[in-house]
């Protein structure tokens, strides 16, 4: 008997079985439903909707005021109760539709803001990379000798060469060809092969 009780009892760690539904669960496509509600919300924010609503209310009030008493369906004495209920019903549906459209717009704005933030971060990293590269190029160009720098250095070296230690200037002359000295041995001339020596 104790075993039967244990087998029939379930602990808290055992999930409960799902109840069977009489009606199927309503699961509309969220994208299609959302786009439809956005279309309705967009239409409700247009001048055409205001114009149509004004015409509807004017026709309703005119009919229930001017028409024969047996054809009227809303009493002016009661303050047009049916019209008030119609407008209240329309407002009660309009508010959630507008909120749903606003939520979808907020989701889109959030995604676009995230993409803009990623794009801005990429642009910032690219700009920092280009700035570092330009700084490296500037540092490298500082070490390169320019034409004016080389000219000034050559001019200063030439001035140092032209000045002697005692302040007199050297005169640059053409060198005369040197005569072979007695100590130098003349090399024998070699005749090319196949030619007779010239006497």
PDB file of C-alpha atoms in Angstrom:
ATOM      1  CA  UNK A   1       0.000   0.000   0.000  1.00  0.00           C
ATOM      2  CA  UNK A   2       2.865   2.338   0.785  1.00  0.00           C
ATOM      3  CA  UNK A   3       4.393   1.473  -2.607  1.00  0.00           C
ATOM      4  CA  UNK A   4       1.183   2.471  -4.397  1.00  0.00           C
ATOM      5  CA  UNK A   5       1.181   5.860  -2.671  1.00  0.00           C
ATOM      6  CA  UNK A   6       4.818   6.415  -3.588  1.00  0.00           C
ATOM      7  CA  UNK A   7       4.259   5.475  -7.207  1.00  0.00           C
ATOM      8  CA  UNK A   8       1.202   7.717  -7.556  1.00  0.00           C
ATOM      9  CA  UNK A   9       2.701  10.743  -5.802  1.00  0.00           C
ATOM     10  CA  UNK A  10       4.907  13.059  -7.787  1.00  0.00           C
ATOM     11  CA  UNK A  11       7.697  15.178  -6.376  1.00  0.00           C
ATOM     12  CA  UNK A  12       8.293  18.851  -6.990  1.00  0.00           C
ATOM     13  CA  UNK A  13      11.074  18.008  -9.418  1.00  0.00           C
ATOM     14  CA  UNK A  14       8.660  16.286 -11.815  1.00  0.00           C
ATOM     15  CA  UNK A  15       7.112  18.642 -14.368  1.00  0.00           C
ATOM     16  CA  UNK A  16       3.369  18.811 -14.582  1.00  0.00           C
ATOM     17  CA  UNK A  17       1.732  17.540 -17.720  1.00  0.00           C
ATOM     18  CA  UNK A  18       0.309  20.177 -20.027  1.00  0.00           C
ATOM     19  CA  UNK A  19      -3.440  20.528 -19.911  1.00  0.00           C
ATOM     20  CA  UNK A  20      -5.308  19.706 -23.054  1.00  0.00           C
ATOM     21  CA  UNK A  21      -6.878  22.730 -24.690  1.00  0.00           C
ATOM     22  CA  UNK A  22     -10.409  22.810 -25.975  1.00  0.00           C
ATOM     23  CA  UNK A  23      -9.620  25.536 -28.502  1.00  0.00           C
ATOM     24  CA  UNK A  24      -6.317  25.660 -30.384  1.00  0.00           C
ATOM     25  CA  UNK A  25      -3.825  28.298 -29.291  1.00  0.00           C
ATOM     26  CA  UNK A  26      -3.977  31.429 -31.405  1.00  0.00           C
ATOM     27  CA  UNK A  27      -0.493  32.096 -32.805  1.00  0.00           C
ATOM     28  CA  UNK A  28      -0.591  34.701 -35.568  1.00  0.00           C
ATOM     29  CA  UNK A  29       2.499  35.455 -37.574  1.00  0.00           C
ATOM     30  CA  UNK A  30       4.071  38.345 -35.617  1.00  0.00           C
ATOM     31  CA  UNK A  31       5.676  39.958 -38.650  1.00  0.00           C
ATOM     32  CA  UNK A  32       2.537  39.914 -40.762  1.00  0.00           C
ATOM     33  CA  UNK A  33       0.359  41.032 -37.853  1.00  0.00           C
ATOM     34  CA  UNK A  34       2.816  43.770 -36.925  1.00  0.00           C
ATOM     35  CA  UNK A  35       3.072  45.065 -40.478  1.00  0.00           C
ATOM     36  CA  UNK A  36      -0.732  45.095 -40.736  1.00  0.00           C
ATOM     37  CA  UNK A  37      -1.105  47.045 -37.498  1.00  0.00           C
ATOM     38  CA  UNK A  38       1.592  49.471 -38.634  1.00  0.00           C
ATOM     39  CA  UNK A  39      -0.309  50.074 -41.863  1.00  0.00           C
ATOM     40  CA  UNK A  40      -3.485  50.774 -39.879  1.00  0.00           C
ATOM     41  CA  UNK A  41      -1.611  53.054 -37.458  1.00  0.00           C
ATOM     42  CA  UNK A  42      -0.015  54.922 -40.347  1.00  0.00           C
ATOM     43  CA  UNK A  43      -3.431  55.370 -41.972  1.00  0.00           C
ATOM     44  CA  UNK A  44      -4.883  56.647 -38.689  1.00  0.00           C
ATOM     45  CA  UNK A  45      -2.234  59.376 -38.638  1.00  0.00           C
ATOM     46  CA  UNK A  46      -3.085  60.726 -42.083  1.00  0.00           C
ATOM     47  CA  UNK A  47      -5.383  63.630 -43.021  1.00  0.00           C
ATOM     48  CA  UNK A  48      -7.525  61.222 -45.048  1.00  0.00           C
ATOM     49  CA  UNK A  49      -8.460  59.306 -41.888  1.00  0.00           C
ATOM     50  CA  UNK A  50      -9.406  62.529 -40.116  1.00  0.00           C
ATOM     51  CA  UNK A  51     -11.469  63.606 -43.114  1.00  0.00           C
ATOM     52  CA  UNK A  52     -13.286  60.232 -43.316  1.00  0.00           C
ATOM     53  CA  UNK A  53     -13.879  60.238 -39.550  1.00  0.00           C
ATOM     54  CA  UNK A  54     -15.282  63.763 -39.685  1.00  0.00           C
ATOM     55  CA  UNK A  55     -17.589  62.827 -42.570  1.00  0.00           C
ATOM     56  CA  UNK A  56     -18.752  59.705 -40.691  1.00  0.00           C
ATOM     57  CA  UNK A  57     -19.547  61.659 -37.489  1.00  0.00           C
ATOM     58  CA  UNK A  58     -21.272  64.448 -39.451  1.00  0.00           C
ATOM     59  CA  UNK A  59     -23.439  61.970 -41.372  1.00  0.00           C
ATOM     60  CA  UNK A  60     -24.260  60.115 -38.134  1.00  0.00           C
ATOM     61  CA  UNK A  61     -25.283  63.301 -36.319  1.00  0.00           C
ATOM     62  CA  UNK A  62     -27.215  64.683 -39.296  1.00  0.00           C
ATOM     63  CA  UNK A  63     -29.105  61.442 -39.883  1.00  0.00           C
ATOM     64  CA  UNK A  64     -30.050  61.025 -36.235  1.00  0.00           C
ATOM     65  CA  UNK A  65     -31.126  64.664 -35.975  1.00  0.00           C
ATOM     66  CA  UNK A  66     -32.920  65.393 -39.267  1.00  0.00           C
ATOM     67  CA  UNK A  67     -34.245  61.965 -40.326  1.00  0.00           C
ATOM     68  CA  UNK A  68     -37.754  60.818 -39.404  1.00  0.00           C
ATOM     69  CA  UNK A  69     -38.078  59.478 -35.866  1.00  0.00           C
ATOM     70  CA  UNK A  70     -38.803  55.909 -36.950  1.00  0.00           C
ATOM     71  CA  UNK A  71     -35.566  55.807 -39.089  1.00  0.00           C
ATOM     72  CA  UNK A  72     -33.267  57.169 -36.385  1.00  0.00           C
ATOM     73  CA  UNK A  73     -31.074  54.577 -34.629  1.00  0.00           C
ATOM     74  CA  UNK A  74     -29.382  56.896 -32.084  1.00  0.00           C
ATOM     75  CA  UNK A  75     -31.276  59.228 -29.794  1.00  0.00           C
ATOM     76  CA  UNK A  76     -30.246  62.872 -29.604  1.00  0.00           C
ATOM     77  CA  UNK A  77     -32.074  63.127 -26.282  1.00  0.00           C
ATOM     78  CA  UNK A  78     -29.680  60.565 -24.745  1.00  0.00           C
ATOM     79  CA  UNK A  79     -26.617  62.364 -26.130  1.00  0.00           C
ATOM     80  CA  UNK A  80     -25.962  60.054 -29.086  1.00  0.00           C
ATOM     81  CA  UNK A  81     -25.021  57.093 -26.902  1.00  0.00           C
ATOM     82  CA  UNK A  82     -24.349  54.745 -29.839  1.00  0.00           C
ATOM     83  CA  UNK A  83     -21.950  57.246 -31.436  1.00  0.00           C
ATOM     84  CA  UNK A  84     -20.136  57.622 -28.122  1.00  0.00           C
ATOM     85  CA  UNK A  85     -19.824  53.845 -27.842  1.00  0.00           C
ATOM     86  CA  UNK A  86     -18.561  53.609 -31.458  1.00  0.00           C
ATOM     87  CA  UNK A  87     -15.926  56.270 -30.873  1.00  0.00           C
ATOM     88  CA  UNK A  88     -14.894  54.678 -27.569  1.00  0.00           C
ATOM     89  CA  UNK A  89     -14.548  51.293 -29.285  1.00  0.00           C
ATOM     90  CA  UNK A  90     -12.498  52.853 -32.055  1.00  0.00           C
ATOM     91  CA  UNK A  91     -10.240  54.604 -29.497  1.00  0.00           C
ATOM     92  CA  UNK A  92      -9.822  51.430 -27.433  1.00  0.00           C
ATOM     93  CA  UNK A  93      -8.510  49.618 -30.519  1.00  0.00           C
ATOM     94  CA  UNK A  94      -6.500  52.567 -31.805  1.00  0.00           C
ATOM     95  CA  UNK A  95      -4.387  52.929 -28.675  1.00  0.00           C
ATOM     96  CA  UNK A  96      -2.959  49.356 -28.675  1.00  0.00           C
ATOM     97  CA  UNK A  97      -2.440  49.510 -32.442  1.00  0.00           C
ATOM     98  CA  UNK A  98      -0.446  52.706 -32.057  1.00  0.00           C
ATOM     99  CA  UNK A  99       1.561  51.243 -29.168  1.00  0.00           C
ATOM    100  CA  UNK A 100       2.325  48.107 -31.179  1.00  0.00           C
ATOM    101  CA  UNK A 101       3.458  50.187 -34.142  1.00  0.00           C
ATOM    102  CA  UNK A 102       5.559  52.338 -31.824  1.00  0.00           C
ATOM    103  CA  UNK A 103       7.189  49.242 -30.274  1.00  0.00           C
ATOM    104  CA  UNK A 104       8.088  47.916 -33.706  1.00  0.00           C
ATOM    105  CA  UNK A 105       9.506  51.307 -34.656  1.00  0.00           C
ATOM    106  CA  UNK A 106      11.522  51.337 -31.419  1.00  0.00           C
ATOM    107  CA  UNK A 107      12.934  47.905 -32.282  1.00  0.00           C
ATOM    108  CA  UNK A 108      13.931  49.145 -35.733  1.00  0.00           C
ATOM    109  CA  UNK A 109      15.481  52.277 -34.240  1.00  0.00           C
ATOM    110  CA  UNK A 110      17.412  50.166 -31.742  1.00  0.00           C
ATOM    111  CA  UNK A 111      18.807  47.973 -34.509  1.00  0.00           C
ATOM    112  CA  UNK A 112      19.736  50.983 -36.655  1.00  0.00           C
ATOM    113  CA  UNK A 113      21.358  52.694 -33.656  1.00  0.00           C
ATOM    114  CA  UNK A 114      23.388  49.538 -32.963  1.00  0.00           C
ATOM    115  CA  UNK A 115      24.506  49.427 -36.599  1.00  0.00           C
ATOM    116  CA  UNK A 116      25.340  53.143 -36.499  1.00  0.00           C
ATOM    117  CA  UNK A 117      27.372  52.606 -33.337  1.00  0.00           C
ATOM    118  CA  UNK A 118      29.303  49.715 -34.936  1.00  0.00           C
ATOM    119  CA  UNK A 119      29.865  51.794 -38.065  1.00  0.00           C
ATOM    120  CA  UNK A 120      31.095  54.725 -35.956  1.00  0.00           C
ATOM    121  CA  UNK A 121      33.463  52.421 -34.054  1.00  0.00           C
ATOM    122  CA  UNK A 122      34.833  51.074 -37.350  1.00  0.00           C
ATOM    123  CA  UNK A 123      35.265  54.619 -38.676  1.00  0.00           C
ATOM    124  CA  UNK A 124      37.021  55.639 -35.469  1.00  0.00           C
ATOM    125  CA  UNK A 125      39.404  52.670 -35.615  1.00  0.00           C
ATOM    126  CA  UNK A 126      40.115  53.379 -39.302  1.00  0.00           C
ATOM    127  CA  UNK A 127      40.767  57.038 -38.513  1.00  0.00           C
ATOM    128  CA  UNK A 128      43.097  56.129 -35.658  1.00  0.00           C
ATOM    129  CA  UNK A 129      44.964  53.702 -37.922  1.00  0.00           C
ATOM    130  CA  UNK A 130      45.356  56.352 -40.639  1.00  0.00           C
ATOM    131  CA  UNK A 131      46.494  58.902 -38.044  1.00  0.00           C
ATOM    132  CA  UNK A 132      49.174  56.511 -36.780  1.00  0.00           C
ATOM    133  CA  UNK A 133      50.317  55.809 -40.342  1.00  0.00           C
ATOM    134  CA  UNK A 134      50.541  59.526 -41.163  1.00  0.00           C
ATOM    135  CA  UNK A 135      52.506  60.146 -37.944  1.00  0.00           C
ATOM    136  CA  UNK A 136      54.941  57.353 -38.861  1.00  0.00           C
ATOM    137  CA  UNK A 137      55.362  58.843 -42.338  1.00  0.00           C
ATOM    138  CA  UNK A 138      56.076  62.264 -40.854  1.00  0.00           C
ATOM    139  CA  UNK A 139      58.678  60.792 -38.505  1.00  0.00           C
ATOM    140  CA  UNK A 140      60.263  58.896 -41.403  1.00  0.00           C
ATOM    141  CA  UNK A 141      60.317  62.025 -43.581  1.00  0.00           C
ATOM    142  CA  UNK A 142      62.122  63.989 -40.866  1.00  0.00           C
ATOM    143  CA  UNK A 143      65.085  61.631 -41.210  1.00  0.00           C
ATOM    144  CA  UNK A 144      65.221  61.940 -45.024  1.00  0.00           C
ATOM    145  CA  UNK A 145      67.724  64.515 -46.278  1.00  0.00           C
ATOM    146  CA  UNK A 146      66.117  67.244 -48.338  1.00  0.00           C
ATOM    147  CA  UNK A 147      67.738  69.008 -51.289  1.00  0.00           C
ATOM    148  CA  UNK A 148      68.336  72.225 -49.324  1.00  0.00           C
ATOM    149  CA  UNK A 149      69.877  70.296 -46.441  1.00  0.00           C
ATOM    150  CA  UNK A 150      72.283  68.437 -48.774  1.00  0.00           C
ATOM    151  CA  UNK A 151      73.240  71.700 -50.521  1.00  0.00           C
ATOM    152  CA  UNK A 152      73.940  73.443 -47.226  1.00  0.00           C
ATOM    153  CA  UNK A 153      76.037  70.508 -46.015  1.00  0.00           C
ATOM    154  CA  UNK A 154      78.023  70.409 -49.277  1.00  0.00           C
ATOM    155  CA  UNK A 155      78.548  74.186 -49.087  1.00  0.00           C
ATOM    156  CA  UNK A 156      79.846  73.954 -45.527  1.00  0.00           C
ATOM    157  CA  UNK A 157      82.204  71.070 -46.442  1.00  0.00           C
ATOM    158  CA  UNK A 158      83.498  73.047 -49.432  1.00  0.00           C
ATOM    159  CA  UNK A 159      84.120  76.066 -47.226  1.00  0.00           C
ATOM    160  CA  UNK A 160      86.046  73.882 -44.761  1.00  0.00           C
ATOM    161  CA  UNK A 161      88.181  72.472 -47.591  1.00  0.00           C
ATOM    162  CA  UNK A 162      88.989  75.889 -48.994  1.00  0.00           C
ATOM    163  CA  UNK A 163      90.144  77.270 -45.657  1.00  0.00           C
ATOM    164  CA  UNK A 164      93.503  76.222 -44.271  1.00  0.00           C
ATOM    165  CA  UNK A 165      94.417  76.113 -40.643  1.00  0.00           C
ATOM    166  CA  UNK A 166      96.250  79.406 -40.805  1.00  0.00           C
ATOM    167  CA  UNK A 167      93.413  81.200 -42.533  1.00  0.00           C
ATOM    168  CA  UNK A 168      94.836  81.296 -46.084  1.00  0.00           C
ATOM    169  CA  UNK A 169      92.781  80.029 -48.946  1.00  0.00           C
ATOM    170  CA  UNK A 170      94.017  77.236 -51.167  1.00  0.00           C
ATOM    171  CA  UNK A 171      94.029  77.753 -54.874  1.00  0.00           C
ATOM    172  CA  UNK A 172      92.778  74.860 -56.822  1.00  0.00           C
ATOM    173  CA  UNK A 173      95.024  74.122 -59.803  1.00  0.00           C
ATOM    174  CA  UNK A 174      95.016  71.506 -62.466  1.00  0.00           C
ATOM    175  CA  UNK A 175      97.351  68.701 -61.716  1.00  0.00           C
ATOM    176  CA  UNK A 176     100.140  68.144 -64.188  1.00  0.00           C
ATOM    177  CA  UNK A 177     100.819  64.608 -65.260  1.00  0.00           C
ATOM    178  CA  UNK A 178     103.632  63.125 -63.224  1.00  0.00           C
ATOM    179  CA  UNK A 179     106.868  61.951 -64.854  1.00  0.00           C
ATOM    180  CA  UNK A 180     107.958  58.482 -63.999  1.00  0.00           C
ATOM    181  CA  UNK A 181     110.738  58.587 -61.458  1.00  0.00           C
ATOM    182  CA  UNK A 182     113.933  56.643 -61.660  1.00  0.00           C
ATOM    183  CA  UNK A 183     112.818  54.187 -59.043  1.00  0.00           C
ATOM    184  CA  UNK A 184     109.779  53.111 -61.032  1.00  0.00           C
ATOM    185  CA  UNK A 185     110.363  50.265 -63.473  1.00  0.00           C
ATOM    186  CA  UNK A 186     108.755  50.586 -66.862  1.00  0.00           C
ATOM    187  CA  UNK A 187     106.484  47.710 -67.679  1.00  0.00           C
ATOM    188  CA  UNK A 188     107.175  45.950 -70.958  1.00  0.00           C
ATOM    189  CA  UNK A 189     104.592  46.570 -73.602  1.00  0.00           C
ATOM    190  CA  UNK A 190     102.709  43.477 -74.692  1.00  0.00           C
ATOM    191  CA  UNK A 191     101.788  43.176 -78.341  1.00  0.00           C
ATOM    192  CA  UNK A 192      98.421  41.724 -79.208  1.00  0.00           C
ATOM    193  CA  UNK A 193      98.567  38.295 -80.808  1.00  0.00           C
ATOM    194  CA  UNK A 194      98.700  38.108 -84.600  1.00  0.00           C
ATOM    195  CA  UNK A 195     100.183  41.583 -85.106  1.00  0.00           C
ATOM    196  CA  UNK A 196     103.742  42.369 -86.044  1.00  0.00           C
ATOM    197  CA  UNK A 197     105.688  44.675 -83.836  1.00  0.00           C
ATOM    198  CA  UNK A 198     106.040  48.177 -85.184  1.00  0.00           C
ATOM    199  CA  UNK A 199     109.711  49.430 -85.531  1.00  0.00           C
TER     200      UNK A 199
END
